[in-house]
Amino acid sequence: MEQLLAILREIDDTIEYETETALVDDKLLSSLDLTALISELEDAFGIEIDMDDIVPENFNSVDAIMALVVRLQEEA
Amino acid sequence: MSFTSLQFLLFFLALVICYFAVPAKIRWIALLAGSVYFYVQAGVIFLPFLAGTALITWGAALLISGRNESLVQALAQAEDAGEKKRLKNENKKQCRRILLAALILVLGYLVWTKFAKKAAALLAALISGAGTAPALSVIVPLGISYYTFSTVGYLLDVYWKRYAPERNFFKYLLYVIFFPHILQGPIPRFDHLGPQLTAPNRFDYTRVCFGAQLMIWGFFQKLVIADRIGVLVSAVFGDFRHQPGSLLLAATLGYALQIYTDFSGCVNISRGMSQIFGITLDENFRQPYFAQSVEEFWQRWHITLGTWFRDYLCMPVSVSGPVKKWSKAARKKYGAEAGRNVTTISALVVVWLCTGIWHGTGFNYIAWGIWQGGIIAFSTLMKKPYEKMRAFFHVKDGATGWTLFRIARTFLLTGIIPRIFVRSPGFKASLVVFKRILTAFGKSALTDGSLLALGLTGFDYVLIACSVVILFVVSLLKEKGVSIREAVAAKPLPLRWAFYLTALYLVVIFGKYGPGYSAASFVYMDF
């Protein structure tokens, strides 16, 4: 989780990630932020994120992103 | 049949009466019949192209969905993980083949309509050395860019398992051909629009009033502002080589106003009409000239095109094999930030090149796309140094002066410079316009009466100025979250109707009508 928070803060350090639950829905993360985040997640956790996985529900909160990472690691 | 013609208004009125007269369950059929009638008015020949696109994407989506359902059953019977993986990979390959075949057919025809004549001329020049192209007749169906994008979006959503496909072809056809959005969008999403179109919508007096208000506002934007200022813009750009820079700059500002009021006016008419039927179309504009950055401008201007490119092009490009490879290589050599930037910049290049081509195939449109994408890419790369600089100079975020500076800067970068590229008749012409603005400004042309020799009278200019003030106040109220329509609806009945009738009267009296009372075509209809 700490590693994920560090990645997110590197992309935008003005967001309170621990409490936000609508990062995409409230446009706190832009599409360009998302492309950067996906690239970082793939590299840091050794996963492959497919288009099927790129839906707001998977990126709206830190917990949702972590759940996606764990699922993709298990599937790999 | 233009939205601003009397013929259209009579058609719309008849359709509204029919829609609410038939039983609620079959109202969608009335809407489909009306939409087909509207579409064939532009030419019966266009219908097979639209229906073909609908049939291909509808069929492909059903095939993909069917294969995915079969996969679930096969996985339940599979004995080990290896077998499951093999089945999944095999299914993915088959679905991808269906998707690609459909995309090639549908997008291929769109590309053909945009490039066929240019390609024929190029081929003729290469073969014979002559610059003349053979006669080539290309059928460009009405609204092809819009319906191609809405159908491709639907197919990709089904492919990515975002929702189940529509099994009734005619319900899907209504989503594609729905007449309020076929001319200029907004580009719909099936999961949002599809269920609304076929729902048994009931007559609602308040909703009908709100819809009519939005339509009148759209007509005001189009007929009173856009078509009037368009006279000046056409006169100046039509003779750009001989016009002083001051008039060219004035015409460019006029064009920024014209294209906004023309396009958003049309979308407001579309949204108003839909609202009368009980259907909510997506918002396409959110006070774009209040944007404080180019990126934000594109989140407020032609929103549905921007989100389409974001979801169906930017994201797939950023997770595609080559981009991942380049990103990894950059990360290894230059660090994490470089890796991130490679992904972002690659997606931006593709998206903005395609956005430019979507608007037109001339080099001026490519230059326009490069300009917009270049600024966003530069802003992305400079985000951190820029923040440090702002902190160093103690510039407070949100301070009025700073906000106004950012709005003015964004308007210059989106409303003035790129507009010269696209309004000039070609790339070389746009360079001439830039040169004349910078070297032959001739400010006296603004006061010596030259403005009155461009097709508009002094009264027209006063009317434009008053309309711009109204537009600004309405935009400001919307920006502050005030719902003008609700405020009007809360007034007593006589006052409310006096307001509606005055607004309608102003549009009828002050609308700029062309020869034979046929208003100018909508600018974005050509895309």
Coordinates of N, CA and C in Angstrom, one line a residue, chain A residues 7 9-14 27 30-44 47-55 75-76, chain B residues 85 88 92 159-162 286 295 299 310-312 314-316 318-319 324 327-328 331 336-337 339-340 343-344 347-348 376 380 383-384:
Chain A
I7 N 3.6 6.1 -5.4 CA 3.4 6.3 -6.9 C 2.4 7.4 -7.1
R9 N 1.4 9.8 -5.2 CA 1.9 11.2 -4.8 C 2.9 11.7 -5.8
E10 N 3.6 10.8 -6.4 CA 4.6 11.3 -7.4 C 3.8 11.9 -8.6
I11 N 2.6 11.3 -8.9 CA 1.8 11.9 -10.0 C 1.1 13.2 -9.6
D12 N 0.5 13.2 -8.4 CA -0.1 14.4 -8.0 C -0.1 14.4 -6.4
D13 N 0.7 15.3 -5.8 CA 0.8 15.3 -4.4 C -0.1 16.2 -3.7
T14 N -1.1 16.7 -4.4 CA -2.1 17.6 -3.7 C -3.4 16.9 -3.3
K27 N -12.9 13.7 -11.3 CA -11.9 14.2 -12.1 C -10.7 14.7 -11.4
S30 N -6.7 13.1 -13.9 CA -7.1 13.3 -15.3 C -6.8 12.1 -16.1
S31 N -7.2 12.1 -17.4 CA -6.9 10.9 -18.3 C -5.4 10.8 -18.4
L32 N -4.7 12.0 -18.5 CA -3.2 11.9 -18.6 C -2.6 11.3 -17.3
D33 N -3.1 11.7 -16.2 CA -2.6 11.1 -14.9 C -2.8 9.6 -14.9
L34 N -4.0 9.2 -15.4 CA -4.3 7.8 -15.5 C -3.3 7.0 -16.3
T35 N -3.0 7.5 -17.5 CA -2.1 6.8 -18.4 C -0.7 6.7 -17.7
A36 N -0.3 7.8 -17.0 CA 1.0 7.7 -16.2 C 0.9 6.7 -15.1
L37 N -0.3 6.7 -14.4 CA -0.4 5.7 -13.3 C -0.4 4.3 -13.8
I38 N -1.1 4.0 -14.9 CA -1.1 2.6 -15.4 C 0.3 2.2 -15.7
S39 N 1.1 3.1 -16.4 CA 2.5 2.7 -16.7 C 3.3 2.4 -15.5
E40 N 3.1 3.2 -14.4 CA 3.8 3.0 -13.2 C 3.4 1.7 -12.5
L41 N 2.1 1.5 -12.4 CA 1.6 0.3 -11.7 C 2.2 -1.0 -12.4
E42 N 2.2 -1.0 -13.7 CA 2.7 -2.2 -14.5 C 4.1 -2.4 -14.1
D43 N 4.9 -1.3 -14.1 CA 6.3 -1.5 -13.8 C 6.6 -1.9 -12.4
A44 N 5.9 -1.2 -11.4 CA 6.2 -1.4 -10.0 C 5.7 -2.8 -9.5
I47 N 2.6 -6.2 -13.4 CA 1.3 -6.7 -13.9 C 1.1 -6.1 -15.3
E48 N 0.0 -6.7 -15.9 CA -0.4 -6.2 -17.2 C -1.8 -5.7 -17.1
I49 N -2.0 -4.4 -17.3 CA -3.4 -3.8 -17.2 C -4.0 -3.8 -18.6
D50 N -5.1 -4.5 -18.7 CA -5.8 -4.5 -20.0 C -6.9 -3.5 -20.1
M51 N -7.4 -3.2 -21.3 CA -8.5 -2.2 -21.4 C -9.7 -2.7 -20.6
D52 N -10.0 -4.0 -20.4 CA -11.1 -4.5 -19.7 C -11.1 -3.9 -18.2
D53 N -9.8 -3.7 -17.8 CA -9.7 -3.3 -16.4 C -9.8 -1.8 -16.2
I54 N -9.7 -1.0 -17.3 CA -9.6 0.4 -17.2 C -11.0 1.0 -17.1
V55 N -11.6 0.9 -15.9 CA -13.0 1.4 -15.7 C -12.9 2.3 -14.4
E75 N -3.7 -13.4 -11.0 CA -4.1 -14.0 -12.3 C -2.8 -14.2 -13.2
A76 N -1.8 -13.5 -12.9 CA -0.5 -13.6 -13.7 C 0.1 -15.0 -13.6
Chain B
K85 N -6.5 -21.2 -19.3 CA -5.7 -20.1 -19.9 C -5.8 -20.3 -21.4
K88 N -9.1 -19.1 -22.7 CA -9.3 -17.7 -22.6 C -8.5 -17.0 -23.8
K92 N -10.0 -14.8 -26.8 CA -9.6 -13.4 -27.0 C -9.2 -13.2 -28.4
Y159 N -17.0 -5.2 -26.4 CA -15.8 -6.0 -26.5 C -15.0 -6.0 -25.2
W160 N -15.0 -4.8 -24.5 CA -14.4 -4.7 -23.2 C -15.3 -5.1 -22.0
K161 N -16.4 -5.7 -22.4 CA -17.4 -6.2 -21.4 C -17.9 -5.2 -20.5
R162 N -18.1 -4.0 -21.0 CA -18.6 -2.9 -20.1 C -20.2 -3.0 -19.9
R286 N -19.2 23.4 -21.6 CA -19.4 23.9 -20.2 C -18.5 25.2 -20.2
E295 N -5.7 22.1 -21.5 CA -6.3 20.8 -21.1 C -7.7 21.0 -20.6
Q299 N -11.8 19.9 -21.8 CA -12.7 19.3 -20.9 C -14.1 20.0 -20.9
R310 N -10.6 10.1 -25.4 CA -9.9 9.7 -24.1 C -10.2 8.2 -23.9
D311 N -11.4 7.8 -24.0 CA -11.8 6.4 -23.7 C -11.4 5.4 -24.8
Y312 N -11.6 5.8 -26.0 CA -11.4 4.8 -27.1 C -10.1 4.9 -27.9
C314 N -7.0 7.3 -26.5 CA -5.9 7.6 -25.6 C -5.6 6.5 -24.7
M315 N -6.6 5.9 -24.0 CA -6.3 4.7 -23.1 C -5.8 3.5 -23.9
P316 N -6.5 3.1 -24.9 CA -5.9 1.9 -25.6 C -4.5 2.1 -26.1
S318 N -2.2 4.1 -24.8 CA -1.3 4.1 -23.6 C -1.0 2.7 -23.0
V319 N -1.9 1.7 -23.3 CA -1.7 0.4 -22.8 C -1.3 -0.6 -23.9
K324 N 4.1 0.5 -24.3 CA 4.6 -0.1 -23.1 C 6.1 -0.3 -23.3
S327 N 8.0 2.9 -23.2 CA 8.0 3.5 -21.8 C 9.0 2.8 -20.9
K328 N 9.1 1.4 -21.1 CA 10.0 0.6 -20.3 C 11.4 1.0 -20.6
R331 N 12.3 4.4 -19.2 CA 12.3 4.3 -17.7 C 13.7 3.7 -17.3
A336 N 12.1 7.0 -13.9 CA 10.6 6.8 -13.8 C 9.8 7.9 -14.5
E337 N 10.3 9.1 -14.3 CA 9.5 10.2 -14.9 C 9.5 10.2 -16.4
G339 N 9.8 7.5 -18.3 CA 8.9 6.4 -18.7 C 7.5 6.9 -18.7
R340 N 7.1 7.6 -17.6 CA 5.7 8.1 -17.6 C 5.4 9.1 -18.7
T343 N 4.7 7.5 -22.1 CA 3.4 7.0 -22.3 C 2.4 8.1 -22.6
T344 N 2.5 9.2 -21.8 CA 1.6 10.3 -21.9 C 1.7 11.0 -23.3
A347 N 0.4 8.9 -26.3 CA -1.1 9.0 -26.3 C -1.5 10.3 -26.9
L348 N -0.9 11.4 -26.4 CA -1.2 12.7 -26.9 C -1.0 12.9 -28.4
I376 N -0.5 20.9 -24.8 CA -0.8 20.1 -23.6 C 0.4 19.2 -23.2
T380 N 2.3 19.4 -19.7 CA 2.5 18.2 -18.9 C 4.0 18.1 -18.4
K383 N 4.9 20.8 -15.8 CA 4.0 20.9 -14.6 C 4.8 21.2 -13.3
K384 N 5.8 20.4 -13.1 CA 6.6 20.6 -11.8 C 7.4 21.9 -11.8

